CSV table of C-alpha atoms and ligand atoms in Angstrom, one decimal:
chain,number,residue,atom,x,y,z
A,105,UNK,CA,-13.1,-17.0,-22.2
A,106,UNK,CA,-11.5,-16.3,-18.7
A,107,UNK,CA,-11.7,-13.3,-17.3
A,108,UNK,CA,-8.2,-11.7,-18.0
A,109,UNK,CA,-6.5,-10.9,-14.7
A,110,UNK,CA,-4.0,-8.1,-14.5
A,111,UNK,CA,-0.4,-8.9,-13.0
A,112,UNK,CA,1.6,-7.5,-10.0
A,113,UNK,CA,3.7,-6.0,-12.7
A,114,UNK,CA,0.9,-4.5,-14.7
A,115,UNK,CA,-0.9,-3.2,-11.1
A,116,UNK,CA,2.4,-1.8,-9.7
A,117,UNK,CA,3.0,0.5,-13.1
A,118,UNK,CA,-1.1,1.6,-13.2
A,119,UNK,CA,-0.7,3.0,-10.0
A,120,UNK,CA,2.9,4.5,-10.3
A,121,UNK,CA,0.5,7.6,-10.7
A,122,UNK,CA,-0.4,7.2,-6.9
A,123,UNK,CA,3.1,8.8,-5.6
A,124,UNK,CA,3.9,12.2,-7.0
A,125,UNK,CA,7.4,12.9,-7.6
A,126,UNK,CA,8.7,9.4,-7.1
A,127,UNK,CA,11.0,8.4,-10.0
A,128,UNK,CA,9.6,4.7,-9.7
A,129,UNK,CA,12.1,3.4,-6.8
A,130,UNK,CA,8.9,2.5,-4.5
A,131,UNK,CA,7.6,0.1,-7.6
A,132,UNK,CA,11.1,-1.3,-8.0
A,133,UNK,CA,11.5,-1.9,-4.6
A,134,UNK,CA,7.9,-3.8,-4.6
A,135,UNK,CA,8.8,-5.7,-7.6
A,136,UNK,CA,11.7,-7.0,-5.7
A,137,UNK,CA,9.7,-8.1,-3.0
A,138,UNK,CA,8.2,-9.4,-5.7
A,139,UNK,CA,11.2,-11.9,-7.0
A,140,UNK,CA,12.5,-12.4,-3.6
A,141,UNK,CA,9.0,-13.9,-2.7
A,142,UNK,CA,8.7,-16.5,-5.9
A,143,UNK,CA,12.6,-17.9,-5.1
A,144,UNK,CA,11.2,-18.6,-1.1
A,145,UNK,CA,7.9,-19.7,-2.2
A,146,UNK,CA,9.9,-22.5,-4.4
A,147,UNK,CA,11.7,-23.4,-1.4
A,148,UNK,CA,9.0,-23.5,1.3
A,149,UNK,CA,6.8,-25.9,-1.2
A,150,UNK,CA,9.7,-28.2,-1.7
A,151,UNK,CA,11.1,-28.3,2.3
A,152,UNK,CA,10.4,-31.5,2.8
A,153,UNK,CA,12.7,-32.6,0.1
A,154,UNK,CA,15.9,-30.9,0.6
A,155,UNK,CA,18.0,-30.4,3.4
A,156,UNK,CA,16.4,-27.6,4.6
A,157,UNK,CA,14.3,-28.1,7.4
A,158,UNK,CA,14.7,-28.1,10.9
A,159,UNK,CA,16.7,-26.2,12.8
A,160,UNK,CA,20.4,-24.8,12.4
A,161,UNK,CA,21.3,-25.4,15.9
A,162,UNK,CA,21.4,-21.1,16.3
A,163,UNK,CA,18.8,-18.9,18.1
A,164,UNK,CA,18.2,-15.6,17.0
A,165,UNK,CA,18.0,-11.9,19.3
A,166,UNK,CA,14.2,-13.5,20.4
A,167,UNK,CA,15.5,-16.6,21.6
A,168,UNK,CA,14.0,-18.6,19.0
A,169,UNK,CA,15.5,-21.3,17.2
A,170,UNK,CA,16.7,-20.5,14.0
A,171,UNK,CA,15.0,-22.5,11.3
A,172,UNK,CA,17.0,-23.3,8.2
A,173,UNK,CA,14.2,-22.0,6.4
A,174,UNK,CA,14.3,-18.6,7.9
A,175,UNK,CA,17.8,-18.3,7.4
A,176,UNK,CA,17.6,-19.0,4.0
A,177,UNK,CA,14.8,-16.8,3.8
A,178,UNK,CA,16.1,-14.0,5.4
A,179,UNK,CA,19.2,-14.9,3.3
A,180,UNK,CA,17.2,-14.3,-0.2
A,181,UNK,CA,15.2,-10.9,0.7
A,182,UNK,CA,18.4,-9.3,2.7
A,183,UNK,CA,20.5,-10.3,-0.8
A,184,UNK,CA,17.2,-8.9,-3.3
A,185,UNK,CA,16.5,-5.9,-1.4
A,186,UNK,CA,20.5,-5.3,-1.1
A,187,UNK,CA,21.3,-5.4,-4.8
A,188,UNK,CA,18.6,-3.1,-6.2
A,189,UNK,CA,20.0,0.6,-5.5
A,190,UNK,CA,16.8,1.4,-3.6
A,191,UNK,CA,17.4,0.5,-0.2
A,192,UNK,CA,19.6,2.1,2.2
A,193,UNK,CA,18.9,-0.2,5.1
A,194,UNK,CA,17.1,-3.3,6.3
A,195,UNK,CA,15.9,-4.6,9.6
A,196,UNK,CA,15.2,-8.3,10.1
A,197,UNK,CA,13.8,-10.2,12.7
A,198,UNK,CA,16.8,-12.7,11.9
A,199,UNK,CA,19.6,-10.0,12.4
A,200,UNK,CA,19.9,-8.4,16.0
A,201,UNK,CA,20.5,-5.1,14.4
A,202,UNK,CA,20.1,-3.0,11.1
A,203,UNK,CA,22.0,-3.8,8.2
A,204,UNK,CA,23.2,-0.7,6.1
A,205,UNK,CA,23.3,-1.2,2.4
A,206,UNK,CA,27.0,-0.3,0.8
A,207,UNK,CA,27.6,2.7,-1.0
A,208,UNK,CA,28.3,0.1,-3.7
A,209,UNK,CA,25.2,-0.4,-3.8
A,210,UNK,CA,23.5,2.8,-3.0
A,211,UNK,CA,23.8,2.5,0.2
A,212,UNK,CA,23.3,6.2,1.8
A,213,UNK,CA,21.9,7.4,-1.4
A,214,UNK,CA,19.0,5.7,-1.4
A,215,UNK,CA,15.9,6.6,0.3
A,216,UNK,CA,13.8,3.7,1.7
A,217,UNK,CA,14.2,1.6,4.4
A,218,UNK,CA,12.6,-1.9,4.5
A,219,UNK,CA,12.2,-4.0,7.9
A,220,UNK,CA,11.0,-7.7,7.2
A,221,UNK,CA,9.9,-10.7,8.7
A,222,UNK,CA,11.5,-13.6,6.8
A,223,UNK,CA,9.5,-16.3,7.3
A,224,UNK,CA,7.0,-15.9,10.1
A,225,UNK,CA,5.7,-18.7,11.4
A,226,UNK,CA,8.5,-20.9,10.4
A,227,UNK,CA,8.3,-23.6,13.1
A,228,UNK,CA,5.0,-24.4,11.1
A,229,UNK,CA,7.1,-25.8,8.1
A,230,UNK,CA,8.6,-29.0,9.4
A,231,UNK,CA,4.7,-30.0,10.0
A,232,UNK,CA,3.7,-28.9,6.3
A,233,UNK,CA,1.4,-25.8,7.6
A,234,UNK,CA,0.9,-22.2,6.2
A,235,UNK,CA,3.8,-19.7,6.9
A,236,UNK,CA,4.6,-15.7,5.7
A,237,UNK,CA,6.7,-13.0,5.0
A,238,UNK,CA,6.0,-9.5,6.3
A,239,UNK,CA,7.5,-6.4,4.8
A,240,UNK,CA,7.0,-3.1,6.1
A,241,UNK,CA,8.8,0.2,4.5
A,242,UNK,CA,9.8,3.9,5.5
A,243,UNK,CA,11.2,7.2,3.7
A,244,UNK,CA,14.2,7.5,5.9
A,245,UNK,CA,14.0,10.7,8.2
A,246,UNK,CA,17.9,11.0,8.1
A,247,UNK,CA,19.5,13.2,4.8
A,248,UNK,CA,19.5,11.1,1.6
A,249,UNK,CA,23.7,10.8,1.4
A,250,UNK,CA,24.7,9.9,4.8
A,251,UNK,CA,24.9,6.3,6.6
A,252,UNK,CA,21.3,5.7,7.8
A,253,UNK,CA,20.4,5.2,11.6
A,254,UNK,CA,18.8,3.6,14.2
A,255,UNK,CA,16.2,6.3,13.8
A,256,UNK,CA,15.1,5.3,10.4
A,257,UNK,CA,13.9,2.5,11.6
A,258,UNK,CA,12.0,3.6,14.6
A,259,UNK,CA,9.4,5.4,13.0
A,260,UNK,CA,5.8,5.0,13.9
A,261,UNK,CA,3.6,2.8,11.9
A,262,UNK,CA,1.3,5.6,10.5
A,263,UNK,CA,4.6,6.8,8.7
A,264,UNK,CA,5.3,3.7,6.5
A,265,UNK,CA,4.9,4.2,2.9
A,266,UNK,CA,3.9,0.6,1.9
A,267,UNK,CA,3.0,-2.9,3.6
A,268,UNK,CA,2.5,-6.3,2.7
A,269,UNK,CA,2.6,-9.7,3.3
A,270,UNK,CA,3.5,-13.0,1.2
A,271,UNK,CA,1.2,-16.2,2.3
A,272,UNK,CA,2.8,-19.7,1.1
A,273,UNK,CA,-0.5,-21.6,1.8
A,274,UNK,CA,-2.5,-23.9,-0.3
A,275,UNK,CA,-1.5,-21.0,-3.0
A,276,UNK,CA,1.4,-18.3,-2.5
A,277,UNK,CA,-0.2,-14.7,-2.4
A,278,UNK,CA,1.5,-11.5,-2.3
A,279,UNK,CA,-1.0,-8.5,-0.4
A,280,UNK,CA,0.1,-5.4,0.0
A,281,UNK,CA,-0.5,-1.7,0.2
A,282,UNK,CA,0.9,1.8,-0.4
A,283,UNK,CA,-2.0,3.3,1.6
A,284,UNK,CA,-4.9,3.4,-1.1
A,285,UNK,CA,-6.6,-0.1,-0.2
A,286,UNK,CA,-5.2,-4.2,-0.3
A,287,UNK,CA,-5.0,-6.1,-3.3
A,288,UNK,CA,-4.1,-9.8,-3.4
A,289,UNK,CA,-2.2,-11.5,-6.1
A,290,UNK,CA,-1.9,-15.1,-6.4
A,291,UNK,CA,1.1,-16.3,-8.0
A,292,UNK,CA,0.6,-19.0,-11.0
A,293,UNK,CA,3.4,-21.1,-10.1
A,294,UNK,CA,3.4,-22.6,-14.2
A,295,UNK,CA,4.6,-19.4,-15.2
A,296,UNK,CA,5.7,-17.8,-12.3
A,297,UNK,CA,3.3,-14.5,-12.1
A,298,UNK,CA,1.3,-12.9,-9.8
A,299,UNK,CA,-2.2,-12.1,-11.0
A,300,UNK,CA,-4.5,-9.8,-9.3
A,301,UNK,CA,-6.9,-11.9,-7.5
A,302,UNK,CA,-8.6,-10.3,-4.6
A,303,UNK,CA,-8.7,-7.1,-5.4
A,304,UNK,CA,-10.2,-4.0,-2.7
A,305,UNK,CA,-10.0,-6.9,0.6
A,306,UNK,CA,-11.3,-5.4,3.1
A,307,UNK,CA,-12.0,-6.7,6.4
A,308,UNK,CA,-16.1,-7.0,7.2
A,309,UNK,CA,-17.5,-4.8,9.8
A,310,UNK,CA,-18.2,-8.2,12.0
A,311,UNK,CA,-17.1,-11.8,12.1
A,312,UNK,CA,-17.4,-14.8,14.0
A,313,UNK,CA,-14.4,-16.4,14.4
A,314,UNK,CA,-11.4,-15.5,17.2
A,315,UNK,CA,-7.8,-16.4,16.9
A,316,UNK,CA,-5.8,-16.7,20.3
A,317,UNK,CA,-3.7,-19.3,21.5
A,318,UNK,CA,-6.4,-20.2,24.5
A,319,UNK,CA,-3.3,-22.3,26.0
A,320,UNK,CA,-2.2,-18.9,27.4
A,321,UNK,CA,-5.4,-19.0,29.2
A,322,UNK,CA,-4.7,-19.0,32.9
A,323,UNK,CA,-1.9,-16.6,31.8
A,324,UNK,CA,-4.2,-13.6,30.2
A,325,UNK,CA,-5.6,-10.8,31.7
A,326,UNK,CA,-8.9,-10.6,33.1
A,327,UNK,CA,-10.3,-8.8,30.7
A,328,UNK,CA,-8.6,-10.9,28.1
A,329,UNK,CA,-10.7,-14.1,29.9
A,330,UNK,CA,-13.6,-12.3,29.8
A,331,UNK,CA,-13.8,-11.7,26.2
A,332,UNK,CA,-13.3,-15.2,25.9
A,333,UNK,CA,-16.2,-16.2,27.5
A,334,UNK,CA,-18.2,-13.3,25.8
A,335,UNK,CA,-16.9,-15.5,22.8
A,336,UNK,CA,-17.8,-19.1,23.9
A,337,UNK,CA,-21.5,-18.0,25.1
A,338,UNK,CA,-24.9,-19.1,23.6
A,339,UNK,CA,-26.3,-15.9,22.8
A,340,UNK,CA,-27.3,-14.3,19.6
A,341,UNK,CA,-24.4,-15.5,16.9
A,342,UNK,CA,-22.7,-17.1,19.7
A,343,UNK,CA,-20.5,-18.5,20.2
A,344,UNK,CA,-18.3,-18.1,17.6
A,345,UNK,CA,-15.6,-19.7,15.7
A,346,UNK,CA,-12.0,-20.5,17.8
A,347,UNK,CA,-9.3,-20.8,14.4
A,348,UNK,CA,-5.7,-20.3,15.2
A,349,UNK,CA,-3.0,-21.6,12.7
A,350,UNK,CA,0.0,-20.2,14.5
A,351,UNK,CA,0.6,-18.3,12.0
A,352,UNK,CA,-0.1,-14.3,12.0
A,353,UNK,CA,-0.3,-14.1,8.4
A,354,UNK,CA,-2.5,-16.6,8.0
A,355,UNK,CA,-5.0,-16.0,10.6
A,356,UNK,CA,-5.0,-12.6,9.2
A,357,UNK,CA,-5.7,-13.1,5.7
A,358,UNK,CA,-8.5,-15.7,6.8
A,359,UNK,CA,-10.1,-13.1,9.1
A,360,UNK,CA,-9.7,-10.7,6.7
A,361,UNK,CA,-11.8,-12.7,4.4
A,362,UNK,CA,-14.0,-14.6,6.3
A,363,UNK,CA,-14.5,-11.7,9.3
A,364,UNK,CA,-12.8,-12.3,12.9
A,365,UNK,CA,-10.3,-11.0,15.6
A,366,UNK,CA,-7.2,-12.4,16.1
A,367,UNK,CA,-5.5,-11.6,19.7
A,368,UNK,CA,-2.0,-12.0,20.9
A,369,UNK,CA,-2.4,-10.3,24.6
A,370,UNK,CA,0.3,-9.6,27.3
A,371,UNK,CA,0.1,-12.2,29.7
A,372,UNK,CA,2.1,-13.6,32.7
A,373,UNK,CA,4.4,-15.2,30.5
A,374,UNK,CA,4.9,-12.4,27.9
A,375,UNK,CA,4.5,-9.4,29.7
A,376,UNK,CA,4.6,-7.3,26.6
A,377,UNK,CA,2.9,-9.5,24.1
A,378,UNK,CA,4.7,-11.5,21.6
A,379,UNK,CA,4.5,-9.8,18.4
A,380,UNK,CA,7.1,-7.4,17.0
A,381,UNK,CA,6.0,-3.9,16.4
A,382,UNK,CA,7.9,-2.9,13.6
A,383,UNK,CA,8.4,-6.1,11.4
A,384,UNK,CA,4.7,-8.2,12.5
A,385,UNK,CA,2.7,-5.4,14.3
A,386,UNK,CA,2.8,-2.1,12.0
A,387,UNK,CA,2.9,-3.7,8.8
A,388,UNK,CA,-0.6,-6.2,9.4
A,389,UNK,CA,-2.0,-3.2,11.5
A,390,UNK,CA,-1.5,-0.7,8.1
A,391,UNK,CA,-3.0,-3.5,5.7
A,392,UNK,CA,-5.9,-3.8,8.6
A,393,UNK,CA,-6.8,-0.3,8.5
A,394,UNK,CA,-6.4,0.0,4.7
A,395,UNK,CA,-8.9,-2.7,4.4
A,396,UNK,CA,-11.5,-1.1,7.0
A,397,UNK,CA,-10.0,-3.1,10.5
A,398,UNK,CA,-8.5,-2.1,13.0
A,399,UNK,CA,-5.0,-2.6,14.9
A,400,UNK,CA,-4.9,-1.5,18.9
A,401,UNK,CA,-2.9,-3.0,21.7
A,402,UNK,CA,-6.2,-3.3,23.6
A,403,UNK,CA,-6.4,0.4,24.6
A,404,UNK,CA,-4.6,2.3,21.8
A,405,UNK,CA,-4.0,2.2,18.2
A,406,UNK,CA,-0.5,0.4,17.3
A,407,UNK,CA,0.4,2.6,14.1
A,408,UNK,CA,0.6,5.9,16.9
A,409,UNK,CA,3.0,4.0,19.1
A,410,UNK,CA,6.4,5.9,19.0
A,411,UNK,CA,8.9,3.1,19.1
A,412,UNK,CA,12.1,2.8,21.4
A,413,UNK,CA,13.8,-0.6,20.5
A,414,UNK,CA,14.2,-2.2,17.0
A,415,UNK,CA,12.8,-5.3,18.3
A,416,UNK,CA,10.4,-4.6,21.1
A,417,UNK,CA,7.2,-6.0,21.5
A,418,UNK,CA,3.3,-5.0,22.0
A,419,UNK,CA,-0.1,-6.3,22.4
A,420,UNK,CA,-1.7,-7.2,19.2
A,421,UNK,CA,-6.1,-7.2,18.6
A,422,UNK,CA,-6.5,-6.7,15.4
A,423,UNK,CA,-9.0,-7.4,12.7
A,424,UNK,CA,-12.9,-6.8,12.3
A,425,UNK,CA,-13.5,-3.6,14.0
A,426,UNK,CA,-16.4,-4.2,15.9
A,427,UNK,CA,-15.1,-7.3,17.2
A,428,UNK,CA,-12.1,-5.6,17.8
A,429,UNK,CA,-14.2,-3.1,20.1
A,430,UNK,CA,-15.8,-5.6,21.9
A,431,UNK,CA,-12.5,-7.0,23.1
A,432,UNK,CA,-11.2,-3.4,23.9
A,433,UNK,CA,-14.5,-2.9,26.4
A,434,UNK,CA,-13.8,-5.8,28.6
A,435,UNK,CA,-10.1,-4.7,28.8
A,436,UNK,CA,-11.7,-1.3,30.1
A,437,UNK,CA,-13.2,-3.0,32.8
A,438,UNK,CA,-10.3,-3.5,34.7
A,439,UNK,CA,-7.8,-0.6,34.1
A,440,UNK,CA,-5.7,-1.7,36.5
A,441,UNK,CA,-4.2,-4.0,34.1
A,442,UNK,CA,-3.4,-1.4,31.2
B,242,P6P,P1,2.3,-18.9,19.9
B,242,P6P,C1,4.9,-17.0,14.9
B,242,P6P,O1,6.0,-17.3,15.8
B,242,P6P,C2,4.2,-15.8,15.5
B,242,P6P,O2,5.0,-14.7,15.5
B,242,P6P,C3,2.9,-15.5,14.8
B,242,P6P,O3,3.0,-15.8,13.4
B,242,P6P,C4,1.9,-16.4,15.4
B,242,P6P,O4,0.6,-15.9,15.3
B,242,P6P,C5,2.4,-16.4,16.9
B,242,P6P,O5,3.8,-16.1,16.9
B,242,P6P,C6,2.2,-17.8,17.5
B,242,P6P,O6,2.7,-17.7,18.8
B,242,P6P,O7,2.9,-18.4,21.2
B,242,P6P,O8,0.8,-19.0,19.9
B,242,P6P,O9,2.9,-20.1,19.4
């Protein structure tokens, strides 16, 4: 007899009883994270058939080509999260500003405010590897009944009320968190549930693998390099493991499994890092520390940074925390470069 798993539906109502006073709008809004995540997942594992990959000849407010498939993405979870008189604003990677949800829908009435990475990862797809969603979400801070602002948004990570990611790998996985612990859910694509399949992840102590794209090298700073060698050396359980999909989500979720550190750095190139803070950053950085990791920008924790611009970017070492800390002492070494 198999074990009977429960679903996302079934886990999302037993722990309704986690938020006092809530009148179930934070387990609706999950559940249409929920939908919005089975309707991309279908088309993510059938790209190669359809006229969907590739790019649509647009960039977005980063620079980056547009993929079809983040368009399309962006598309479904702006449209789900827009229709479910929960949200009153959303923030995309995809759209250069914040979209406010119509009174028709809600709109100022509502109390949460979602900001979302579509599909991140998404030049992975045209070559058949793993990509993600990451979702990130707020109590607004200005008066329920009024247009929301710029100022909902900009909230510092330690405020967010939930986080999560969707991984459309080998098998699609929805992990998230309203701040007591990660669960996974794999989705059964037959029947088109989520069952609870990883329940309590948590990130081990130590690992042995590193994710960094090492062609940055000659680009990093010093102490960046130096880790990197700490890494690569013959000592003790060195060297370790070099893994790096190219893909934050999934270099996340295998760290978090497995144990490991996954860096994205400033370097010459990116002065400020890559990574968003609101939309990649706060989100992984609250599941990490949920799930006993840790999230820094080298020197400081990312869920205290205050945040000026919706789309500005930080450092990113996040994962096993003692790894974490190794990395962080040879970046101490040469404060010059903080
Ligand atoms: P690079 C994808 O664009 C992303 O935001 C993360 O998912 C990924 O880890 C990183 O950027 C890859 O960036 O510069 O190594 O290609």
């Amino acid at each position: 007899m198999s074990q009977k798993h429960t679903t996302l539906g079934e886990f999302i109502i037993d722990n309704q009883k986690h938020f006092q006073y809530s009148s179930g709008e934070l387990s609706r809004l999950i559940n249409s994270i929920r939908l919005a995540a089975k309707v991309v997942n279908h088309e993510v594992n059938k790209a190669g058939l359809v006229d969907i990959l590739g790019a649509v000849g647009e960039t977005n407010i980063q620079g980056e080509d547009q993929q079809k498939l983040d368009v399309y993405a962006n598309d479904i979870f702006m449209q789900t999260l827009t229709n479910r008189q929960i949200v009153c604003g959303v923030a995309s990677e995809e759209e250069d500003d914040f979209v406010a949800i119509e009174s028709n829908n809600g709109g100022h009435n509502n109390k949460y405010v979602v900001l979302i990475d579509p599909l991140d990862g998404s030049s992975n797809v045209d070559v058949n590897v793993s990509v993600g969603t990451i979702f990130s979400i707020y109590h607004r801070v200005t008066p329920i009944g009024t247009p929301v602002q710029l100022e909902d948004f900009l909230q510092e990570g330690t405020k967010q009320v939930a986080a999560g990611y969707v991984v459309y790998g080998t098998s699609t996985m929805l992990v998230y968190t309203t701040g007591h612990g990660v669960n996974g859910f794999t989705l059964n694509p037959a029947i088109g549930t989520f069952y609870l399949s990883h329940p309590n992840m948590s990130f081990p102590d130590d690992g042995n693998i590193y994710s960094i794209n090492e062609g940055n090298y000659v680009h990093f700073p010093q102490g960046v390099k130096d880790y990197l060698k700490f890494c690569q050396e013959e000592v003790d359980n060195r060297p370790y493991t070099s893994r790096y999909i190219g893909s934050l989500v999934s270099d996340f979720h295998r760290n978090m499994i497995k144990g490991g550190v996954y860096l994205y750095p400033t370097s010459s190139k990116a002065p400020k890092g890559k990574l968003r803070l609101l939309y990649e950053c706060n989100p992984m950085a609250f599941l990490a520390e949920q799930a006993n990791g840790v999230a820094t920008d080298g020197y400081k924790r990312i869920m205290e940074i205050k945040p000026t611009e919706l789309h500005q970017r930080v450092p990113f070492f996040c994962g096993s925390k003692n790894m974490v800390a190794d990395a962080e002492g040879f970046m101490a070494m040469y404060p010059e470069d903080a």
